[in-house]
Amino acid sequence: MTVAGSPSSSATDLSRTETLSLVTLSGASLAILANTFHGDGEPLIASLALSLIAFSLCYAMIRWLGPTFIKAGFRGRDLSKVNGVEIPECMGAVCAAVYLITVIIFIPFPFYKDIVAATSGGGNRDVVVEIQYADEGRFLHRFPHNKLASYLGAIISLQTIALLGIGDDLFDIRWRHKWWIPGLASIPLLVVYFVDFDVTSIVIPVQLQPYLGELFDLGFLYYVYMACVAMFCPQSINMFAGINGIEVSQCIVVSLLIAFNDCLYLFTPYPHPATDSHLFSLYFLLPWIGVSCALLYHNWYPAKVFVGDTYCYFSGMVFAVVGILGHFSKTLGLLLVPQLFNFLYSCPQIFGLIPCPRHRLPKFNARTGLMEPSITPWSPDRQPHPLVAQALLFLHRVRLVKVTTDEKGLFVETSNLTLLNLWLVWRGPLKENRLALEVTMLQLGVGLFGLFVRHKLALLIFKEDNWGSTGQH
Amino acid sequence: MTVAGSPSSSATDLSRTETLSLVTLSGASLAILANTFHGDGEPLIASLALSLIAFSLCYAMIRWLGPTFIKAGFRGRDLSKVNGVEIPECMGAVCAAVYLITVIIFIPFPFYKDIVAATSGGGNRDVVVEIQYADEGRFLHRFPHNKLASYLGAIISLQTIALLGIGDDLFDIRWRHKWWIPGLASIPLLVVYFVDFDVTSIVIPVQLQPYLGELFDLGFLYYVYMACVAMFCPQSINMFAGINGIEVSQCIVVSLLIAFNDCLYLFTPYPHPATDSHLFSLYFLLPWIGVSCALLYHNWYPAKVFVGDTYCYFSGMVFAVVGILGHFSKTLGLLLVPQLFNFLYSCPQIFGLIPCPRHRLPKFNARTGLMEPSITPWSPDRQPHPLVAQALLFLHRVRLVKVTTDEKGLFVETSNLTLLNLWLVWRGPLKENRLALEVTMLQLGVGLFGLFVRHKLALLIFKEDNWGSTGQH
């Protein structure tokens, strides 16, 4: 059992170049970090520096912990390789741990007080302290105090999803129950939102305002909406998986797009009222981009580690957290269009209209070395329901699924309903890394278009935006 | 491998009496909980009701999840039983999970707002909201807002220790590294304390005030002190283990004593200034008592489940959190005197002056069915250092260790240096449950005496206490 770990333990040490690069990077980042103490705190610079340190730490730890993970049973075989050796699984847990430490250590930077109430307390502070004096000294120069509660609530949600994700990887939770994991993890976020903010109104599109008013209070339903966002992001990312690197690369693309969107609000000619929300979002995204890059290096084709469900769940929760607390969950939706498509496209298999094999990842053809669409086989005595058959044939005509029929018109096989398989139906057999790259580029293209729509066309249905307003404010 | 799970899966279902009791208890608690919505919120009643629900949930889940844990490799054999069957290990993780859900769901009760700022926001709240109006509505009728940050920081620390504890149970972390686990988990607590409170002065005893002043600012050292408290509590509880039920029973006793101490502040004739700190402490302790009782039922002799390091770490962290944030870490120390003694008493073995076998738990004598002190054997060619030998012989004379020497005066064996073994040296062989009960009673007695000292004698060295002051306030 432990012998399986030995072949990879030789690859555990960092090479001299790697060590040197990581140490240099960390050293430079520490210097930048130390420098932020001089001035105004500069939390954004600090966040960048901490993210670089997180990258280095995560990079080294993924390498070091490989054999430990294999020994503890977190290991798997790559189905899309000719000679599949066992490689460590669930490395997303390392990313999550490094990320959590980073965002916790970061807390004093945006929330640091200028004046420290040094003499206002004692062992039994509640007795001794003079309240007026203490409150006077409690001045936060960056974020107001209620942002701290949101920040901490977000961390709790992220930690919960990490705990549950690890539990999932350990206990092999059934699909039916898995669905609720992100829902459970969203509870801390929603509870803190309720206590701290509790704004449940939405802005009504201009066209509908004569009928519904300017704002519409969703009340309880707003919490259901937020829970759905928090459930959708992790699950849809977890579904859009199966080939080396795709989970991590899509998450990096989405993170970069959200970060780009945040920057649009930060570098406006006038200070934008939503600056805080978007700073908040950046503080959560930058370290995640850092640790994800470290993971991508090891998970890109040919993968030396697997990411595990933990990574997908956690990453989705990071997006949900910044989307919900930054109040741009609709924009987030635009960036996750490929995931949304993949989810809707998968529904017929999820809900049993079409049989769903255990693995739907693209099939590796060992002869050509290329990936091909994986298929669901049909036998003559087990054919789809006539309506389903009609729908499948229609989808085949519009090239949204590949159906093979025999001379009698009976279904022989249909391609599995995932975006990766569909891409292969369109583009023909591809090498694994080529497929991952193309789909990542698709994600980037769709996301950029989504942001364009968000910022150029949103003014048609909403009164205000970051680049201007229709003048009614 | 999975076959090992089958014998206990028959014991998985709750009996009809159990189901009925648990459902009744939960139902009654839910009714109480619903009732607290009518009045002022009554968070303490809500906390009690939630703790009862947590007890029921934890009780049922420990039973249900047993086979799952065994299947996932969390299983162990009881060394102190004649026919040791494999039973589930690491059940403290279940307690921790139920506890965390409880304290998170509890958040709206103490922090609930009377006035909900219902119409003050929208999709992009930062643009639309009118700040003055929104802030007006943000009135918290129980706890001030900075308590929320402390509460959330505490949850993050507890979640971190749960994550690390599970990591420890999974990866078999070396003893050397284990030591730092609670230190790592205390970081969130300390960071939030720094941002939120940052009072680092201590009250100087009256006798020393002429030299040092009334308050002494420890500065950075205060954080080191808090980190030490957070590291000591979990480790010392983890050390004071080894027989069925002892980990859980000591934690319940300590929790009850802290809760009793909290009540002393709540039911004073005048509203005590430290009320909030002690309410805060109760909110964290009551659910922990709830889940611990559920665990004790299953872990008491003869144990049907093991608790795992996770439980000890988590429990210690609960105490550290309430002690630090409630500002009664010195009182906490008085309640943990047996753990402190056990730690100091163990030091010679920890630091290698005396060889330390892997397990130091009392030895089970299968012939008598009683527990006896476990021993460290000495061979004629491997005798203790002369100084250590002198010390051991002295301790033997004052009955603090049992030394057996042969006719030539050479050491044959010495009892292992743990409180449980010492108790057996004093009391002679005992049945396992008898030993657990007696040591628990010792913990209770020492703790009650500690509280007496705290409240009756503290006025001799400090100016103020909850029951009165020397009149200088």
mmCIF file of N, CA and C in Angstrom, chain B residues 43-44 47-48 51 99 103 106 143 151 255-267 275-289 318 322 326 328:
data_model
loop_
_atom_site.group_PDB
_atom_site.id
_atom_site.type_symbol
_atom_site.label_atom_id
_atom_site.label_comp_id
_atom_site.label_asym_id
_atom_site.label_seq_id
_atom_site.Cartn_x
_atom_site.Cartn_y
_atom_site.Cartn_z
ATOM 1 N N PRO B 43 -31.813 35.506 23.910
ATOM 2 C CA PRO B 43 -30.804 34.630 23.299
ATOM 3 C C PRO B 43 -30.360 33.477 24.191
ATOM 4 N N LEU B 44 -30.350 33.685 25.514
ATOM 5 C CA LEU B 44 -29.857 32.621 26.385
ATOM 6 C C LEU B 44 -30.785 31.408 26.337
ATOM 7 N N SER B 47 -30.217 29.726 23.136
ATOM 8 C CA SER B 47 -28.986 28.952 23.152
ATOM 9 C C SER B 47 -29.199 27.606 23.835
ATOM 10 N N LEU B 48 -29.935 27.634 24.946
ATOM 11 C CA LEU B 48 -30.248 26.388 25.653
ATOM 12 C C LEU B 48 -31.040 25.439 24.754
ATOM 13 N N SER B 51 -28.930 24.001 22.117
ATOM 14 C CA SER B 51 -28.001 23.003 22.644
ATOM 15 C C SER B 51 -28.681 21.651 22.799
ATOM 16 N N TYR B 99 -21.701 21.006 16.369
ATOM 17 C CA TYR B 99 -21.482 22.198 17.187
ATOM 18 C C TYR B 99 -21.347 23.441 16.317
ATOM 19 N N VAL B 103 -23.651 26.839 16.470
ATOM 20 C CA VAL B 103 -23.249 28.200 16.825
ATOM 21 C C VAL B 103 -23.431 29.154 15.639
ATOM 22 N N PHE B 106 -27.096 29.990 15.467
ATOM 23 C CA PHE B 106 -27.461 30.796 16.638
ATOM 24 C C PHE B 106 -27.221 32.297 16.415
ATOM 25 N N PHE B 143 -26.142 42.625 21.307
ATOM 26 C CA PHE B 143 -24.706 42.775 21.399
ATOM 27 C C PHE B 143 -24.268 43.898 20.479
ATOM 28 N N TYR B 151 -17.182 36.958 17.760
ATOM 29 C CA TYR B 151 -17.914 35.693 17.664
ATOM 30 C C TYR B 151 -17.503 34.944 16.394
ATOM 31 N N SER B 255 -16.434 22.481 31.237
ATOM 32 C CA SER B 255 -17.466 23.331 30.638
ATOM 33 C C SER B 255 -18.485 23.749 31.680
ATOM 34 N N LEU B 256 -18.930 22.779 32.472
ATOM 35 C CA LEU B 256 -19.949 23.091 33.482
ATOM 36 C C LEU B 256 -19.403 24.089 34.492
ATOM 37 N N LEU B 257 -18.138 23.934 34.878
ATOM 38 C CA LEU B 257 -17.557 24.856 35.844
ATOM 39 C C LEU B 257 -17.448 26.264 35.260
ATOM 40 N N ILE B 258 -17.038 26.357 33.998
ATOM 41 C CA ILE B 258 -16.968 27.691 33.387
ATOM 42 C C ILE B 258 -18.372 28.285 33.306
ATOM 43 N N ALA B 259 -19.336 27.444 32.919
ATOM 44 C CA ALA B 259 -20.711 27.935 32.817
ATOM 45 C C ALA B 259 -21.215 28.401 34.184
ATOM 46 N N PHE B 260 -20.876 27.660 35.219
ATOM 47 C CA PHE B 260 -21.253 28.043 36.586
ATOM 48 C C PHE B 260 -20.634 29.394 36.939
ATOM 49 N N ASN B 261 -19.361 29.535 36.602
ATOM 50 C CA ASN B 261 -18.671 30.804 36.840
ATOM 51 C C ASN B 261 -19.350 31.936 36.070
ATOM 52 N N ASP B 262 -19.760 31.661 34.838
ATOM 53 C CA ASP B 262 -20.464 32.675 34.048
ATOM 54 C C ASP B 262 -21.758 33.091 34.747
ATOM 55 N N CYS B 263 -22.462 32.100 35.288
ATOM 56 C CA CYS B 263 -23.741 32.394 35.935
ATOM 57 C C CYS B 263 -23.533 33.297 37.150
ATOM 58 N N LEU B 264 -22.399 33.150 37.828
ATOM 59 C CA LEU B 264 -22.112 34.017 38.975
ATOM 60 C C LEU B 264 -22.139 35.485 38.557
ATOM 61 N N TYR B 265 -21.735 35.757 37.315
ATOM 62 C CA TYR B 265 -21.721 37.143 36.838
ATOM 63 C C TYR B 265 -23.080 37.594 36.338
ATOM 64 N N LEU B 266 -23.877 36.607 35.901
ATOM 65 C CA LEU B 266 -25.166 36.981 35.299
ATOM 66 C C LEU B 266 -26.225 37.250 36.352
ATOM 67 N N PHE B 267 -26.167 36.495 37.461
ATOM 68 C CA PHE B 267 -27.237 36.614 38.450
ATOM 69 C C PHE B 267 -26.783 37.414 39.663
ATOM 70 N N THR B 275 -21.139 41.307 32.070
ATOM 71 C CA THR B 275 -22.239 40.440 31.644
ATOM 72 C C THR B 275 -22.059 39.944 30.217
ATOM 73 N N ASP B 276 -21.742 40.858 29.315
ATOM 74 C CA ASP B 276 -21.636 40.478 27.904
ATOM 75 C C ASP B 276 -20.587 39.400 27.687
ATOM 76 N N SER B 277 -19.423 39.576 28.334
ATOM 77 C CA SER B 277 -18.363 38.584 28.165
ATOM 78 C C SER B 277 -18.833 37.210 28.596
ATOM 79 N N HIS B 278 -19.620 37.172 29.669
ATOM 80 C CA HIS B 278 -20.000 35.866 30.208
ATOM 81 C C HIS B 278 -21.193 35.278 29.476
ATOM 82 N N LEU B 279 -22.056 36.146 28.931
ATOM 83 C CA LEU B 279 -23.091 35.641 28.029
ATOM 84 C C LEU B 279 -22.424 35.005 26.809
ATOM 85 N N PHE B 280 -21.470 35.741 26.271
ATOM 86 C CA PHE B 280 -20.685 35.280 25.135
ATOM 87 C C PHE B 280 -20.123 33.887 25.398
ATOM 88 N N SER B 281 -19.546 33.742 26.583
ATOM 89 C CA SER B 281 -18.961 32.460 26.966
ATOM 90 C C SER B 281 -20.028 31.363 27.025
ATOM 91 N N LEU B 282 -21.188 31.684 27.601
ATOM 92 C CA LEU B 282 -22.251 30.680 27.691
ATOM 93 C C LEU B 282 -22.741 30.261 26.311
ATOM 94 N N TYR B 283 -22.838 31.242 25.401
ATOM 95 C CA TYR B 283 -23.308 30.911 24.058
ATOM 96 C C TYR B 283 -22.395 29.884 23.392
ATOM 97 N N PHE B 284 -21.102 29.923 23.735
ATOM 98 C CA PHE B 284 -20.190 28.949 23.148
ATOM 99 C C PHE B 284 -20.168 27.637 23.921
ATOM 100 N N LEU B 285 -20.427 27.709 25.234
ATOM 101 C CA LEU B 285 -20.278 26.502 26.049
ATOM 102 C C LEU B 285 -21.506 25.595 26.005
ATOM 103 N N LEU B 286 -22.704 26.181 26.048
ATOM 104 C CA LEU B 286 -23.898 25.344 26.152
ATOM 105 C C LEU B 286 -24.003 24.333 25.002
ATOM 106 N N PRO B 287 -23.824 24.767 23.739
ATOM 107 C CA PRO B 287 -23.891 23.751 22.675
ATOM 108 C C PRO B 287 -22.784 22.704 22.811
ATOM 109 N N TRP B 288 -21.621 23.133 23.316
ATOM 110 C CA TRP B 288 -20.539 22.167 23.467
ATOM 111 C C TRP B 288 -20.877 21.140 24.533
ATOM 112 N N ILE B 289 -21.502 21.580 25.625
ATOM 113 C CA ILE B 289 -21.950 20.629 26.635
ATOM 114 C C ILE B 289 -22.959 19.674 26.013
ATOM 115 N N VAL B 318 -12.349 25.423 22.411
ATOM 116 C CA VAL B 318 -13.564 26.078 22.917
ATOM 117 C C VAL B 318 -13.239 26.797 24.224
ATOM 118 N N VAL B 322 -13.320 30.972 24.794
ATOM 119 C CA VAL B 322 -14.148 31.692 25.761
ATOM 120 C C VAL B 322 -13.265 32.354 26.813
ATOM 121 N N GLY B 326 -13.520 36.153 26.647
ATOM 122 C CA GLY B 326 -14.263 36.548 27.840
ATOM 123 C C GLY B 326 -13.360 37.166 28.897
ATOM 124 N N PHE B 328 -11.134 35.818 30.925
ATOM 125 C CA PHE B 328 -10.935 35.136 32.209
ATOM 126 C C PHE B 328 -9.980 33.955 32.037
#
